[in-house]
Amino acid sequence: MKGNIQTRKRTLLAASIAALLATPAFAAQFNEAPDLKALVAEGKLPSVEQRLPSDPLVVTPFEAVGQYGGTLNLVGLWGDNGHRMRILGNNNLFSFNHTYTDVGPSLATGYESNADATEYTIFLRKGMKWSDGSDFSADDIVYYVNDVLGDPNHAGNRPLYFKDYKSAKAEAVDKHTVKISLTEPNGLFIRQLAGVDGSNIAAFNKAYCSQFQPQFNANVEKEAKAEGFSSWREYYEVKCPAHYFTPFYANADRPTMAPWVVETPPSANAPFAEYVRNPYFWQVDTAGNQLPYIDSVKWTFSENKEEMLLRAVAGKTDFQSRHIDNAANRPIIFGNAEKSDYKVMLRPETRMNVLVLGLNQNSKDPVKRELFSNKDFRIALSHAIDRWDISETIFGGAVEPYQAAPLEASPFYSEEFANQYTDFDLDKANKMLDDMGLTNRDKDGFRLMENGERIRIEALSTTLVKPETRDALEMVKKHWGEIGVMLDVRIVDRSLQNSMRFANDYDVIPWYGDGGVGIIDEARWYMPYSPESTFGLGWYNWSANPNSDSAVEPPAAVKKQIELYSQLRKTSDKQKQNALMQEIIDIAQENFFAIGTVNNLPNVVIVNEKLRNVPEGMPESYNLMTPAPMRVGQLWFDNK
């Protein structure tokens, strides 16, 4: 089976471009940045024709072919790898387009798969090079799949599509073709390679990373100890971690496929980090100019998000949404635009909710488990939330009540699902709780559970969430108190929150409404899709391994969802995938696993008035790594 029609078309287009590039007339049109041209003239760098692949990815500019030069200034927090990932990332084998509506070629030009979606043959661009000038080849991908993820004791990041060391094997068919064989069918594999979790498969240079493993270097344990590490594994995770971790962006020796490479690394004591042009970058514009246009990217670090905002509205950033897009910040962002020479653009949100509350239906506490698993209890809590109060108080009435349901932009949108149980009705909520037998109260007016203890729901929150999400949580606390249910908000750091989540030591973990669109890629609130499905983490663990100590056998409806998603993964047919996903969503609507509050405002983006090729309407999404799929290398400054 060939890749989807769009991918096949682009594969043919890439082949046509490769043929054109092979002709002297077109090759003569290749151009490069002046600083690189000077290095070529001095004999310090190969010609641009030698540095580019034979079929480079051709990027069609959103506005115009650009000019070389300048520094893209950003503000940030030194440890924020998510920000770096979104600017330097998306060097995946395949990529979503910037509207999140299709998957197309990137480092790879196309693929073939067998009928049962267990074998994928992926075709790489010929002649691509790592930032150090060495060849990018199928061997690099084979190394990552077989020698990194294939290690049973691998302690680093493991992508969700390769859940254990036996999940896949890779084979180099030739230098530019790799065959990946999966132990289980996965019709979503190419789509997953295009998302945030797909970046690492093309980020591990074998020649560099293998020197930190004992099967390739007999002396590595001794070398690790000499460098102050306790083991070669600890050494490896500093030298060659996944792209989620700071050392990935701080190691100047590690080759990369990114448009800019590290020159000044990020650290806790550094005032800034800077990345300079990769002379071997594999993309060109429609005029044959090698990208990126901009010479360097510089992050100036702030102590906190408040300082970031002040720097941003003073014009110290050229392209910024990260950590400044809070509802309360909008007046100052819009109010300083003219004075600081920036414009404000909007990005549609792919999250469907400001705050979702998924009560832990697998709680260790048997009394709470029974209570949280009662759909009527969740419905009563939903009716007790005054969503218009949240909208008016926090957002000036600009958002609307919304359940944890697909957005209108999604093919799975249902108006009924979006609106169910959102009416504010304290009488109904109280009656439902009374009908459940929760009539006894303590001296403070809080209802008592069957064991005589107060209904106390601990919300395990974190400082990482946006202020409006924390504010909404506090308002829900007030609303639920009016029906005799205590919501006790506890603020912890993200690492402790994660530890308590994996230990199943929580009642509810308040979070954003991920999965408004792109639901096949992010279904955490609709089924036990991932470890982020906090309403049913034990069910997710059961789906991964029924014999796990942390597994909880799910009810029939959830088992049906797990089976449907298993069927979805076994087909590459988009229509079948969507039909199966619709069944999963229907079950989610009927069972009402998680409680939503209000929908989101669009994201605001500060854009320097001189910055060009910034697309309109690009969705804000973690899985999309916004804005990376727009091909950030095409940004340029119009200084005329």
Short mmCIF file of C-alpha atoms in Angstrom, two decimals, residues 14 42 99 118 144 170 180 193 242 302-303 338 358 375 391 410 418 445 460 476 520 538 541 544 553 604 628 637:
data_model
loop_
_atom_site.label_atom_id
_atom_site.label_comp_id
_atom_site.label_asym_id
_atom_site.label_seq_id
_atom_site.Cartn_x
_atom_site.Cartn_y
_atom_site.Cartn_z
CA ALA A 14 9.80 15.96 -5.04
CA GLU A 42 37.87 30.83 1.41
CA THR A 99 -3.17 24.21 9.15
CA THR A 118 2.97 -3.58 10.28
CA TYR A 144 17.77 4.87 16.93
CA ALA A 170 14.49 -1.27 11.48
CA ILE A 180 10.50 -0.41 9.90
CA LEU A 193 5.99 10.47 12.98
CA ALA A 242 15.53 13.18 23.34
CA SER A 302 13.83 36.16 32.10
CA GLU A 303 13.45 35.29 35.76
CA GLU A 338 2.04 50.72 18.04
CA GLY A 358 -11.45 14.45 35.22
CA LYS A 375 -22.05 9.45 36.36
CA SER A 391 -16.59 33.86 31.52
CA SER A 410 -13.32 19.01 14.27
CA ALA A 418 -20.46 20.45 23.69
CA GLY A 445 -22.15 22.29 55.60
CA LEU A 460 -3.55 18.57 42.41
CA VAL A 476 -15.20 26.07 40.61
CA ILE A 520 -6.97 11.03 16.71
CA GLY A 538 -5.55 2.50 35.71
CA ASN A 541 -2.41 0.84 32.22
CA ALA A 544 -1.09 -1.42 27.84
CA GLU A 553 -9.91 -3.57 34.65
CA VAL A 604 -2.25 36.13 20.66
CA ALA A 628 7.32 24.77 13.57
CA PHE A 637 13.11 40.83 8.11
#
